[in-house]
Structure formats: structure tokens, C-alpha cells
PDB file of C-alpha atoms in Angstrom:
ATOM      1  CA  MET A   1     127.903 -21.405  25.488  1.00 42.00           C
ATOM      2  CA  ASP A   2     125.037 -23.317  27.121  1.00 50.00           C
ATOM      3  CA  SER A   3     124.931 -27.087  26.776  1.00 58.00           C
ATOM      4  CA  TRP A   4     121.795 -26.916  24.643  1.00 62.00           C
ATOM      5  CA  MET A   5     123.675 -24.918  22.027  1.00 64.00           C
ATOM      6  CA  ILE A   6     126.581 -27.376  22.003  1.00 63.00           C
ATOM      7  CA  ASN A   7     124.157 -30.259  21.609  1.00 66.00           C
ATOM      8  CA  LEU A   8     122.269 -28.435  18.884  1.00 69.00           C
ATOM      9  CA  LEU A   9     125.356 -27.718  16.793  1.00 66.00           C
ATOM     10  CA  LEU A  10     127.763 -30.574  17.386  1.00 65.00           C
ATOM     11  CA  PHE A  11     125.587 -33.623  17.991  1.00 69.00           C
ATOM     12  CA  SER A  12     123.821 -33.519  14.634  1.00 77.00           C
ATOM     13  CA  ASP A  13     125.670 -33.507  11.327  1.00 82.00           C
ATOM     14  CA  LYS A  14     122.479 -32.483   9.544  1.00 85.00           C
ATOM     15  CA  ARG A  15     121.970 -29.372  11.669  1.00 87.00           C
ATOM     16  CA  ARG A  16     125.630 -28.409  11.477  1.00 87.00           C
ATOM     17  CA  ASP A  17     125.887 -28.867   7.708  1.00 90.00           C
ATOM     18  CA  PHE A  18     122.555 -27.112   7.163  1.00 91.00           C
ATOM     19  CA  LEU A  19     123.771 -24.004   9.009  1.00 91.00           C
ATOM     20  CA  LEU A  20     127.085 -23.988   7.150  1.00 91.00           C
ATOM     21  CA  LEU A  21     125.285 -24.056   3.809  1.00 92.00           C
ATOM     22  CA  LEU A  22     123.449 -20.865   4.773  1.00 94.00           C
ATOM     23  CA  LYS A  23     126.594 -18.880   5.609  1.00 90.00           C
ATOM     24  CA  ASP A  24     126.758 -17.413   2.096  1.00 88.00           C
ATOM     25  CA  GLY A  25     123.097 -16.417   1.972  1.00 93.00           C
ATOM     26  CA  PRO A  26     119.514 -17.738   1.846  1.00 95.00           C
ATOM     27  CA  LYS A  27     118.850 -21.099   0.212  1.00 94.00           C
ATOM     28  CA  ASN A  28     115.814 -23.081  -0.847  1.00 95.00           C
ATOM     29  CA  ILE A  29     115.161 -26.268   1.110  1.00 93.00           C
ATOM     30  CA  ASP A  30     115.111 -28.350  -2.082  1.00 93.00           C
ATOM     31  CA  VAL A  31     118.569 -27.031  -3.017  1.00 94.00           C
ATOM     32  CA  ILE A  32     119.859 -27.856   0.462  1.00 93.00           C
ATOM     33  CA  VAL A  33     118.387 -31.363   0.293  1.00 93.00           C
ATOM     34  CA  ASP A  34     120.250 -31.946  -2.987  1.00 93.00           C
ATOM     35  CA  GLU A  35     123.538 -30.596  -1.614  1.00 92.00           C
ATOM     36  CA  LEU A  36     123.363 -32.545   1.638  1.00 91.00           C
ATOM     37  CA  LYS A  37     122.009 -35.653  -0.098  1.00 90.00           C
ATOM     38  CA  VAL A  38     119.499 -36.339   2.664  1.00 91.00           C
ATOM     39  CA  PRO A  39     115.734 -37.044   2.501  1.00 91.00           C
ATOM     40  CA  ARG A  40     113.592 -33.936   2.863  1.00 91.00           C
ATOM     41  CA  ASN A  41     111.544 -35.532   5.641  1.00 91.00           C
ATOM     42  CA  SER A  42     114.654 -36.156   7.746  1.00 90.00           C
ATOM     43  CA  LEU A  43     115.805 -32.544   7.365  1.00 91.00           C
ATOM     44  CA  LEU A  44     112.548 -30.809   8.285  1.00 92.00           C
ATOM     45  CA  PRO A  45     112.697 -31.690  12.033  1.00 91.00           C
ATOM     46  CA  GLN A  46     116.226 -30.259  12.206  1.00 90.00           C
ATOM     47  CA  ILE A  47     115.071 -27.050  10.503  1.00 92.00           C
ATOM     48  CA  LYS A  48     112.291 -26.768  13.071  1.00 92.00           C
ATOM     49  CA  LYS A  49     114.763 -27.041  15.975  1.00 89.00           C
ATOM     50  CA  LEU A  50     117.076 -24.410  14.482  1.00 91.00           C
ATOM     51  CA  LYS A  51     114.127 -22.083  13.940  1.00 92.00           C
ATOM     52  CA  GLU A  52     112.901 -22.566  17.521  1.00 91.00           C
ATOM     53  CA  LYS A  53     116.335 -21.611  18.859  1.00 87.00           C
ATOM     54  CA  GLY A  54     116.397 -18.436  16.789  1.00 91.00           C
ATOM     55  CA  LEU A  55     119.247 -19.438  14.480  1.00 92.00           C
ATOM     56  CA  ILE A  56     117.311 -19.375  11.200  1.00 93.00           C
ATOM     57  CA  VAL A  57     114.264 -17.775   9.625  1.00 95.00           C
ATOM     58  CA  ARG A  58     112.056 -19.827   7.320  1.00 94.00           C
ATOM     59  CA  ASP A  59     109.915 -18.140   4.681  1.00 93.00           C
ATOM     60  CA  GLY A  60     108.069 -20.881   2.832  1.00 92.00           C
ATOM     61  CA  ASP A  61     110.802 -23.135   1.474  1.00 91.00           C
ATOM     62  CA  ASP A  62     113.501 -20.457   1.746  1.00 94.00           C
ATOM     63  CA  CYS A  63     115.766 -20.352   4.799  1.00 95.00           C
ATOM     64  CA  ARG A  64     118.312 -17.802   6.001  1.00 95.00           C
ATOM     65  CA  LEU A  65     120.426 -17.221   9.074  1.00 95.00           C
ATOM     66  CA  THR A  66     119.382 -14.788  11.776  1.00 95.00           C
ATOM     67  CA  ILE A  67     121.930 -12.379  13.262  1.00 94.00           C
ATOM     68  CA  LEU A  68     122.531 -14.923  16.031  1.00 91.00           C
ATOM     69  CA  GLY A  69     122.850 -17.673  13.435  1.00 91.00           C
ATOM     70  CA  ASN A  70     125.465 -15.657  11.538  1.00 92.00           C
ATOM     71  CA  ILE A  71     127.509 -15.193  14.706  1.00 91.00           C
ATOM     72  CA  ILE A  72     127.378 -18.912  15.481  1.00 88.00           C
ATOM     73  CA  VAL A  73     128.278 -20.015  11.948  1.00 89.00           C
ATOM     74  CA  ARG A  74     131.292 -17.685  11.789  1.00 89.00           C
ATOM     75  CA  LYS A  75     132.625 -19.461  14.882  1.00 86.00           C
ATOM     76  CA  LEU A  76     131.485 -22.909  13.783  1.00 86.00           C
ATOM     77  CA  GLN A  77     133.210 -23.009  10.381  1.00 86.00           C
ATOM     78  CA  PRO A  78     136.814 -22.818  11.696  1.00 88.00           C
ATOM     79  CA  LEU A  79     136.026 -25.530  14.261  1.00 86.00           C
ATOM     80  CA  VAL A  80     134.644 -27.850  11.597  1.00 86.00           C
ATOM     81  CA  ASP A  81     137.574 -27.132   9.261  1.00 90.00           C
ATOM     82  CA  ALA A  82     140.097 -27.857  12.022  1.00 90.00           C
ATOM     83  CA  ALA A  83     138.336 -31.112  12.909  1.00 87.00           C
ATOM     84  CA  LEU A  84     138.428 -32.233   9.260  1.00 87.00           C
ATOM     85  CA  VAL A  85     142.166 -31.527   9.034  1.00 93.00           C
ATOM     86  CA  LEU A  86     142.974 -33.330  12.277  1.00 90.00           C
ATOM     87  CA  ASP A  87     140.788 -36.244  11.192  1.00 88.00           C
ATOM     88  CA  ILE A  88     143.024 -37.150   8.213  1.00 88.00           C
ATOM     89  CA  ASP A  89     145.169 -39.298  10.519  1.00 88.00           C
ATOM     90  CA  GLU A  90     144.774 -39.253  14.279  1.00 83.00           C
ATOM     91  CA  TYR A  91     148.149 -40.858  14.996  1.00 90.00           C
ATOM     92  CA  PHE A  92     150.019 -38.431  12.741  1.00 92.00           C
ATOM     93  CA  TRP A  93     148.903 -35.335  14.639  1.00 93.00           C
ATOM     94  CA  VAL A  94     149.268 -36.966  18.057  1.00 91.00           C
ATOM     95  CA  SER A  95     152.836 -38.001  17.215  1.00 94.00           C
ATOM     96  CA  ARG A  96     153.921 -34.585  15.844  1.00 93.00           C
ATOM     97  CA  LYS A  97     155.971 -31.971  17.649  1.00 92.00           C
ATOM     98  CA  LEU A  98     153.276 -29.367  17.098  1.00 92.00           C
ATOM     99  CA  ASP A  99     155.149 -26.566  18.819  1.00 89.00           C
ATOM    100  CA  THR A 100     157.333 -26.349  15.720  1.00 90.00           C
ATOM    101  CA  LEU A 101     154.422 -24.313  14.359  1.00 93.00           C
ATOM    102  CA  PRO A 102     153.861 -20.814  15.776  1.00 93.00           C
ATOM    103  CA  SER A 103     150.666 -20.740  17.842  1.00 92.00           C
ATOM    104  CA  CYS A 104     149.050 -18.206  15.511  1.00 94.00           C
ATOM    105  CA  PHE A 105     149.389 -20.689  12.615  1.00 96.00           C
ATOM    106  CA  LEU A 106     148.486 -23.736  14.671  1.00 93.00           C
ATOM    107  CA  GLY A 107     145.257 -21.946  15.568  1.00 92.00           C
ATOM    108  CA  ARG A 108     144.522 -21.630  11.841  1.00 94.00           C
ATOM    109  CA  VAL A 109     145.158 -25.284  11.039  1.00 95.00           C
ATOM    110  CA  GLY A 110     141.627 -25.522   9.624  1.00 94.00           C
ATOM    111  CA  GLU A 111     142.899 -23.591   6.590  1.00 96.00           C
ATOM    112  CA  LEU A 112     144.668 -26.799   5.554  1.00 95.00           C
ATOM    113  CA  LYS A 113     141.266 -28.368   4.820  1.00 87.00           C
ATOM    114  CA  GLY A 114     141.286 -30.703   1.858  1.00 89.00           C
ATOM    115  CA  CYS A 115     144.811 -31.862   2.697  1.00 94.00           C
ATOM    116  CA  CYS A 116     146.046 -35.434   2.631  1.00 94.00           C
ATOM    117  CA  LEU A 117     148.847 -37.299   4.352  1.00 93.00           C
ATOM    118  CA  VAL A 118     151.546 -38.776   2.116  1.00 91.00           C
ATOM    119  CA  GLU A 119     154.429 -41.106   2.858  1.00 86.00           C
ATOM    120  CA  PRO A 120     156.915 -42.426   0.285  1.00 77.00           C
ATOM    121  CA  GLU A 121     156.457 -45.987  -0.900  1.00 77.00           C
ATOM    122  CA  PRO A 122     159.186 -48.429   0.212  1.00 72.00           C
ATOM    123  CA  GLU A 123     160.906 -48.208  -3.178  1.00 72.00           C
ATOM    124  CA  HIS A 124     161.273 -44.419  -2.708  1.00 71.00           C
ATOM    125  CA  VAL A 125     162.199 -44.375   0.973  1.00 68.00           C
ATOM    126  CA  PHE A 126     165.719 -43.062   0.287  1.00 76.00           C
ATOM    127  CA  ASP A 127     164.688 -40.675  -2.500  1.00 81.00           C
ATOM    128  CA  LEU A 128     163.829 -37.018  -2.232  1.00 83.00           C
ATOM    129  CA  ILE A 129     160.145 -36.464  -1.459  1.00 80.00           C
ATOM    130  CA  PRO A 130     158.375 -37.473  -4.729  1.00 82.00           C
ATOM    131  CA  GLU A 131     155.592 -34.917  -4.167  1.00 84.00           C
ATOM    132  CA  ILE A 132     158.152 -32.095  -3.954  1.00 86.00           C
ATOM    133  CA  VAL A 133     159.960 -33.250  -7.086  1.00 86.00           C
ATOM    134  CA  SER A 134     156.626 -33.373  -8.934  1.00 88.00           C
ATOM    135  CA  ALA A 135     155.330 -30.031  -7.629  1.00 88.00           C
ATOM    136  CA  PHE A 136     158.494 -28.192  -8.660  1.00 90.00           C
ATOM    137  CA  ARG A 137     159.126 -29.840 -12.011  1.00 88.00           C
ATOM    138  CA  GLU A 138     157.745 -26.851 -13.941  1.00 86.00           C
ATOM    139  CA  PRO A 139     156.755 -24.265 -11.312  1.00 86.00           C
ATOM    140  CA  SER A 140     155.963 -20.635 -11.966  1.00 89.00           C
ATOM    141  CA  ARG A 141     157.132 -19.812  -8.441  1.00 90.00           C
ATOM    142  CA  ALA A 142     158.772 -21.549  -5.510  1.00 94.00           C
ATOM    143  CA  MET A 143     159.304 -20.981  -1.783  1.00 97.00           C
ATOM    144  CA  MET A 144     161.070 -23.553   0.373  1.00 97.00           C
ATOM    145  CA  LEU A 145     162.175 -23.992   3.969  1.00 97.00           C
ATOM    146  CA  PHE A 146     164.192 -27.021   5.061  1.00 96.00           C
ATOM    147  CA  SER A 147     165.465 -27.833   8.534  1.00 94.00           C
ATOM    148  CA  TYR A 148     166.614 -31.352   7.706  1.00 90.00           C
ATOM    149  CA  PHE A 149     169.205 -32.428   5.166  1.00 92.00           C
ATOM    150  CA  HIS A 150     169.008 -34.894   2.296  1.00 91.00           C
ATOM    151  CA  PRO A 151     172.004 -35.542  -0.004  1.00 92.00           C
ATOM    152  CA  LEU A 152     169.856 -34.850  -3.074  1.00 92.00           C
ATOM    153  CA  LEU A 153     168.739 -31.411  -1.858  1.00 93.00           C
ATOM    154  CA  PRO A 154     171.713 -29.430  -3.275  1.00 94.00           C
ATOM    155  CA  SER A 155     171.165 -30.680  -6.830  1.00 94.00           C
ATOM    156  CA  PHE A 156     167.394 -30.258  -6.453  1.00 94.00           C
ATOM    157  CA  PHE A 157     167.763 -26.640  -5.292  1.00 95.00           C
ATOM    158  CA  LEU A 158     170.142 -25.969  -8.178  1.00 95.00           C
ATOM    159  CA  ASN A 159     167.677 -27.395 -10.716  1.00 94.00           C
ATOM    160  CA  VAL A 160     164.925 -25.122  -9.380  1.00 94.00           C
ATOM    161  CA  ALA A 161     167.308 -22.144  -9.448  1.00 94.00           C
ATOM    162  CA  LYS A 162     168.114 -22.792 -13.112  1.00 94.00           C
ATOM    163  CA  LYS A 163     164.442 -22.420 -14.050  1.00 93.00           C
ATOM    164  CA  GLY A 164     164.797 -18.650 -13.626  1.00 93.00           C
ATOM    165  CA  ILE A 165     161.797 -18.212 -11.337  1.00 93.00           C
ATOM    166  CA  GLU A 166     161.908 -16.206  -8.119  1.00 94.00           C
ATOM    167  CA  PHE A 167     163.126 -18.671  -5.517  1.00 96.00           C
ATOM    168  CA  PRO A 168     163.467 -17.684  -1.841  1.00 97.00           C
ATOM    169  CA  LEU A 169     165.063 -20.509   0.145  1.00 97.00           C
ATOM    170  CA  ILE A 170     165.308 -20.731   3.944  1.00 97.00           C
ATOM    171  CA  LEU A 171     167.659 -23.181   5.668  1.00 95.00           C
ATOM    172  CA  ASN A 172     168.328 -23.676   9.329  1.00 93.00           C
ATOM    173  CA  ARG A 173     171.917 -23.311  10.472  1.00 91.00           C
ATOM    174  CA  GLY A 174     172.523 -27.060  10.621  1.00 90.00           C
ATOM    175  CA  VAL A 175     171.459 -27.643   7.013  1.00 92.00           C
ATOM    176  CA  PHE A 176     173.428 -24.637   5.799  1.00 92.00           C
ATOM    177  CA  GLU A 177     176.493 -26.008   7.589  1.00 90.00           C
ATOM    178  CA  ARG A 178     176.266 -29.121   5.400  1.00 90.00           C
ATOM    179  CA  PHE A 179     176.451 -26.917   2.328  1.00 88.00           C
ATOM    180  CA  LEU A 180     179.523 -25.187   3.724  1.00 87.00           C
ATOM    181  CA  THR A 181     181.365 -28.391   4.545  1.00 89.00           C
ATOM    182  CA  ASP A 182     180.181 -31.013   2.034  1.00 92.00           C
ATOM    183  CA  PHE A 183     178.414 -29.240  -0.850  1.00 92.00           C
ATOM    184  CA  ARG A 184     180.236 -25.945  -1.139  1.00 91.00           C
ATOM    185  CA  ASP A 185     180.428 -25.967  -4.954  1.00 92.00           C
ATOM    186  CA  GLU A 186     176.666 -26.465  -5.262  1.00 92.00           C
ATOM    187  CA  GLY A 187     176.038 -23.768  -2.640  1.00 90.00           C
ATOM    188  CA  GLU A 188     178.182 -21.250  -4.491  1.00 92.00           C
ATOM    189  CA  GLU A 189     176.492 -22.122  -7.778  1.00 93.00           C
ATOM    190  CA  ILE A 190     173.022 -21.604  -6.249  1.00 93.00           C
ATOM    191  CA  LEU A 191     174.030 -18.195  -4.869  1.00 92.00           C
ATOM    192  CA  LYS A 192     175.214 -17.086  -8.323  1.00 93.00           C
ATOM    193  CA  HIS A 193     171.624 -17.113  -9.602  1.00 94.00           C
ATOM    194  CA  GLU A 194     170.075 -13.658  -9.235  1.00 93.00           C
ATOM    195  CA  ASN A 195     166.595 -15.155  -8.972  1.00 95.00           C
ATOM    196  CA  VAL A 196     167.547 -17.025  -5.778  1.00 95.00           C
ATOM    197  CA  ASN A 197     167.586 -15.504  -2.293  1.00 96.00           C
ATOM    198  CA  VAL A 198     169.006 -17.718   0.436  1.00 95.00           C
ATOM    199  CA  PHE A 199     168.218 -17.101   4.106  1.00 96.00           C
ATOM    200  CA  VAL A 200     169.639 -18.797   7.194  1.00 95.00           C
ATOM    201  CA  LEU A 201     167.830 -19.213  10.507  1.00 94.00           C
ATOM    202  CA  GLU A 202     170.575 -18.704  13.058  1.00 86.00           C
ATOM    203  CA  ASP A 203     168.431 -18.824  16.212  1.00 81.00           C
ATOM    204  CA  ASN A 204     168.722 -22.432  17.378  1.00 76.00           C
ATOM    205  CA  ALA A 205     165.960 -21.836  19.928  1.00 74.00           C
ATOM    206  CA  LEU A 206     163.428 -21.036  17.186  1.00 85.00           C
ATOM    207  CA  GLU A 207     161.160 -24.016  16.497  1.00 88.00           C
ATOM    208  CA  VAL A 208     160.960 -24.805  12.783  1.00 93.00           C
ATOM    209  CA  PRO A 209     158.996 -27.352  10.701  1.00 95.00           C
ATOM    210  CA  SER A 210     161.123 -29.881   8.840  1.00 94.00           C
ATOM    211  CA  VAL A 211     159.716 -28.782   5.467  1.00 95.00           C
ATOM    212  CA  VAL A 212     157.611 -25.945   4.114  1.00 97.00           C
ATOM    213  CA  ALA A 213     157.502 -26.061   0.311  1.00 96.00           C
ATOM    214  CA  ILE A 214     155.121 -23.926  -1.734  1.00 96.00           C
ATOM    215  CA  SER A 215     154.513 -23.742  -5.466  1.00 94.00           C
ATOM    216  CA  GLU A 216     151.789 -21.745  -7.176  1.00 93.00           C
ATOM    217  CA  SER A 217     149.236 -24.473  -6.415  1.00 93.00           C
ATOM    218  CA  THR A 218     150.661 -26.821  -3.784  1.00 94.00           C
ATOM    219  CA  LEU A 219     151.685 -26.739  -0.129  1.00 96.00           C
ATOM    220  CA  ILE A 220     153.867 -29.491   1.322  1.00 96.00           C
ATOM    221  CA  LEU A 221     154.334 -29.382   5.092  1.00 96.00           C
ATOM    222  CA  GLY A 222     156.604 -31.609   7.137  1.00 95.00           C
ATOM    223  CA  LEU A 223     156.581 -31.623  10.939  1.00 95.00           C
ATOM    224  CA  LEU A 224     159.112 -33.309  13.189  1.00 92.00           C
ATOM    225  CA  ASN A 225     157.801 -36.165  15.291  1.00 92.00           C
ATOM    226  CA  LYS A 226     157.896 -36.056  19.088  1.00 90.00           C
ATOM    227  CA  TRP A 227     161.393 -37.512  19.021  1.00 89.00           C
ATOM    228  CA  GLU A 228     162.481 -34.536  16.900  1.00 86.00           C
ATOM    229  CA  ARG A 229     163.090 -36.614  13.798  1.00 86.00           C
ATOM    230  CA  ALA A 230     161.908 -36.037  10.246  1.00 84.00           C
ATOM    231  CA  ASP A 231     160.097 -39.304   9.484  1.00 83.00           C
ATOM    232  CA  ARG A 232     159.058 -38.553   5.890  1.00 83.00           C
ATOM    233  CA  GLN A 233     155.335 -38.154   6.483  1.00 90.00           C
ATOM    234  CA  TYR A 234     153.981 -34.976   4.927  1.00 93.00           C
ATOM    235  CA  VAL A 235     150.768 -33.004   4.707  1.00 96.00           C
ATOM    236  CA  VAL A 236     149.957 -31.994   1.128  1.00 95.00           C
ATOM    237  CA  SER A 237     147.208 -29.625   0.004  1.00 95.00           C
ATOM    238  CA  CYS A 238     146.342 -27.974  -3.290  1.00 94.00           C
ATOM    239  CA  LYS A 239     143.617 -25.725  -1.851  1.00 95.00           C
ATOM    240  CA  PRO A 240     144.213 -21.963  -2.304  1.00 96.00           C
ATOM    241  CA  CYS A 241     143.576 -21.307   1.405  1.00 96.00           C
ATOM    242  CA  ALA A 242     146.254 -23.850   2.352  1.00 96.00           C
ATOM    243  CA  VAL A 243     148.756 -22.381  -0.112  1.00 96.00           C
ATOM    244  CA  LYS A 244     148.108 -18.921   1.356  1.00 97.00           C
ATOM    245  CA  TRP A 245     148.585 -20.320   4.881  1.00 98.00           C
ATOM    246  CA  GLY A 246     151.902 -21.778   3.763  1.00 97.00           C
ATOM    247  CA  GLU A 247     153.031 -18.505   2.189  1.00 98.00           C
ATOM    248  CA  GLU A 248     152.328 -16.633   5.411  1.00 98.00           C
ATOM    249  CA  LEU A 249     154.141 -19.279   7.470  1.00 98.00           C
ATOM    250  CA  PHE A 250     157.126 -18.989   5.133  1.00 98.00           C
ATOM    251  CA  SER A 251     157.121 -15.195   5.528  1.00 97.00           C
ATOM    252  CA  PHE A 252     157.067 -15.609   9.317  1.00 97.00           C
ATOM    253  CA  TYR A 253     160.384 -17.444   9.201  1.00 96.00           C
ATOM    254  CA  LYS A 254     161.847 -15.298   6.438  1.00 96.00           C
ATOM    255  CA  GLU A 255     161.432 -12.214   8.631  1.00 95.00           C
ATOM    256  CA  ARG A 256     163.497 -13.969  11.310  1.00 94.00           C
ATOM    257  CA  ALA A 257     166.260 -15.194   9.008  1.00 95.00           C
ATOM    258  CA  ARG A 258     169.506 -13.674   7.793  1.00 94.00           C
ATOM    259  CA  LYS A 259     169.983 -13.210   4.060  1.00 94.00           C
ATOM    260  CA  VAL A 260     173.129 -14.816   2.687  1.00 91.00           C
ATOM    261  CA  THR A 261     174.860 -13.447  -0.413  1.00 86.00           C
ATOM    262  CA  SER A 262     178.196 -15.245  -0.112  1.00 80.00           C
ATOM    263  CA  LEU A 263     179.578 -18.313   1.596  1.00 76.00           C
ATOM    264  CA  GLU A 264     182.506 -16.174   2.704  1.00 72.00           C
ATOM    265  CA  GLU A 265     180.435 -13.895   4.951  1.00 62.00           C
ATOM    266  CA  PRO A 266     181.810 -13.463   8.497  1.00 46.00           C
ATOM    267  CA  GLY A 267     180.279 -15.844  10.997  1.00 56.00           C
ATOM    268  CA  LEU A 268     179.019 -18.406   8.492  1.00 55.00           C
ATOM    269  CA  CYS A 269     181.813 -20.825   9.207  1.00 47.00           C
ATOM    270  CA  ASP A 270     181.597 -20.579  12.996  1.00 47.00           C
ATOM    271  CA  PRO A 271     180.921 -23.985  14.588  1.00 44.00           C
ATOM    272  CA  ILE A 272     177.398 -24.775  15.714  1.00 43.00           C
ATOM    273  CA  PRO A 273     176.117 -27.179  18.367  1.00 43.00           C
ATOM    274  CA  PRO A 274     175.573 -30.645  16.805  1.00 42.00           C
ATOM    275  CA  GLU A 275     171.992 -30.871  18.111  1.00 43.00           C
ATOM    276  CA  SER A 276     170.914 -27.964  15.872  1.00 40.00           C
ATOM    277  CA  ALA A 277     171.357 -30.047  12.731  1.00 39.00           C
ATOM    278  CA  GLN A 278     168.111 -32.002  12.386  1.00 41.00           C
ATOM    279  CA  LYS A 279     168.562 -35.269  10.570  1.00 38.00           C
TER     280      LYS A 279
END
């Protein structure tokens, strides 16, 4: 892309937002002015520049994208969405171990638009994630992946299982080992519920987020920090596109996990390297 195009699109919020508003079809300038909340006189020079570069057609007060404009906007929208997601907290993303996300999902991070960053208040620092407890209080569906352990997780999983909803649950080998050694009764009780399917990720080389929890309307995503610790900062989004992104990420790991139907299955009690259990 020539430098003039980069300047045209990225160095003016008005031009960028104007083009994005046209991606769904022609719009009247007065409607655009209302949506962008900018003075008409300040928008007209930007419209002129976009028209001169062949990105839009103006017919009176109606504007629409040209074929070239459509091509540009289709590429521009994901870039803008990704920038908005990464802008929620610069330090958070810089300090994350981002390779715990598969590259195909990291490249779609813009689908998490509308998300926010949450961190428990000091009085809840030793509690289970309040947002997860709230999201799964009365869910119509639930999907969860955990690669770190919390002592309240067994009872929480059991409470969700008792609701009778379909509940696929993925654990890494380290977390599942804690069930085998310290919470065996709860693990056996969870497996008794026909609505629950438990899967174990046995490949210690597979990078995994600390948390992926999805209800019918909420995605909660936890990523390890660069020191490979779960530090209780989470990305939360209630946007349908983010929930769908989370469902597909969950399916990615489910396809690579082993289904568990009994704690007595061969191989489940074999020792594992201590570094695979993420705290």
C-alpha cells in the first residue's frame, strides 16, 4: 500500500470512521454527521479527499463506497477492531504470554471488540473469579477450560453440573492431577452427571490459556503472564462475536483432548512433570 493510502486511512479518525459507516451501504451525509457527532463543515473536506482518491462516490448528499473503497474497508475493519481490543490496557497485552493462543485465533483478536479487563478487588483476591461465578449462576449452557487450579473449582464445577445443562469441561493434565490426588470424591461426583463431558489435555507441549469460560452471553478469557503465572486479570466480553470466538477456541482444544469417563482409566494416575501444573 502506498504511503498516501496509509496517511489517508490511518491519520484521520474522521475519514476512517466515515468509510466504516459506509460498509453496510450508502448513507446520507446528514445521517453520518449525526452518527459521528462531528460538524458538517469539518466532514466535507474529508469526503472530498476520499472522493478524489476513488474510494467513494457522492451523489448529492448520498455517499457510497466504490469497488476499491469496499476492498479497503473490508481490510480496514479488522485492523480497527484489533486496535480497539489491544487499547483496553497496553500493559496487559504486553505482559501476556500471547503464544498460549493459537496464531489463527490471535489473528482474530479484533473479534473481542467491546471487551473489558477485570481484576478482583482486594477483598476477593483469594476467591474464585467473581465474573465467572456470576456468569454461571443460572446459565443455559456452559463451556470451560482451566489450566490453573483453585481450591474452589471442584465445588464450582459440581454446582454447574447439578444444573442439568450440557457442560463440556477441559482441564490440563496438571489440574486433573489435583482432582485425582486431592479432590477425588468431587471428581467422581462430577463424572456421574450425564450432562457433563470431561476432557484432559495430555500434551504438555500444547500452549493453553489459563481460563476460557463461555456461557450463552459471556466470554471470560485468562492468559498467563510472561512468567507463566495466572495473575487473575481477565478479558470479559458479552458481544456475540466474542462469544463465538471463544466457542471456536474451546473447540480447538477439545479436538486435541482426551475424553475421560472414569478416574480409573489406565494412564490417568501416571506421574506428570511438576512444571505442567500451572499455579
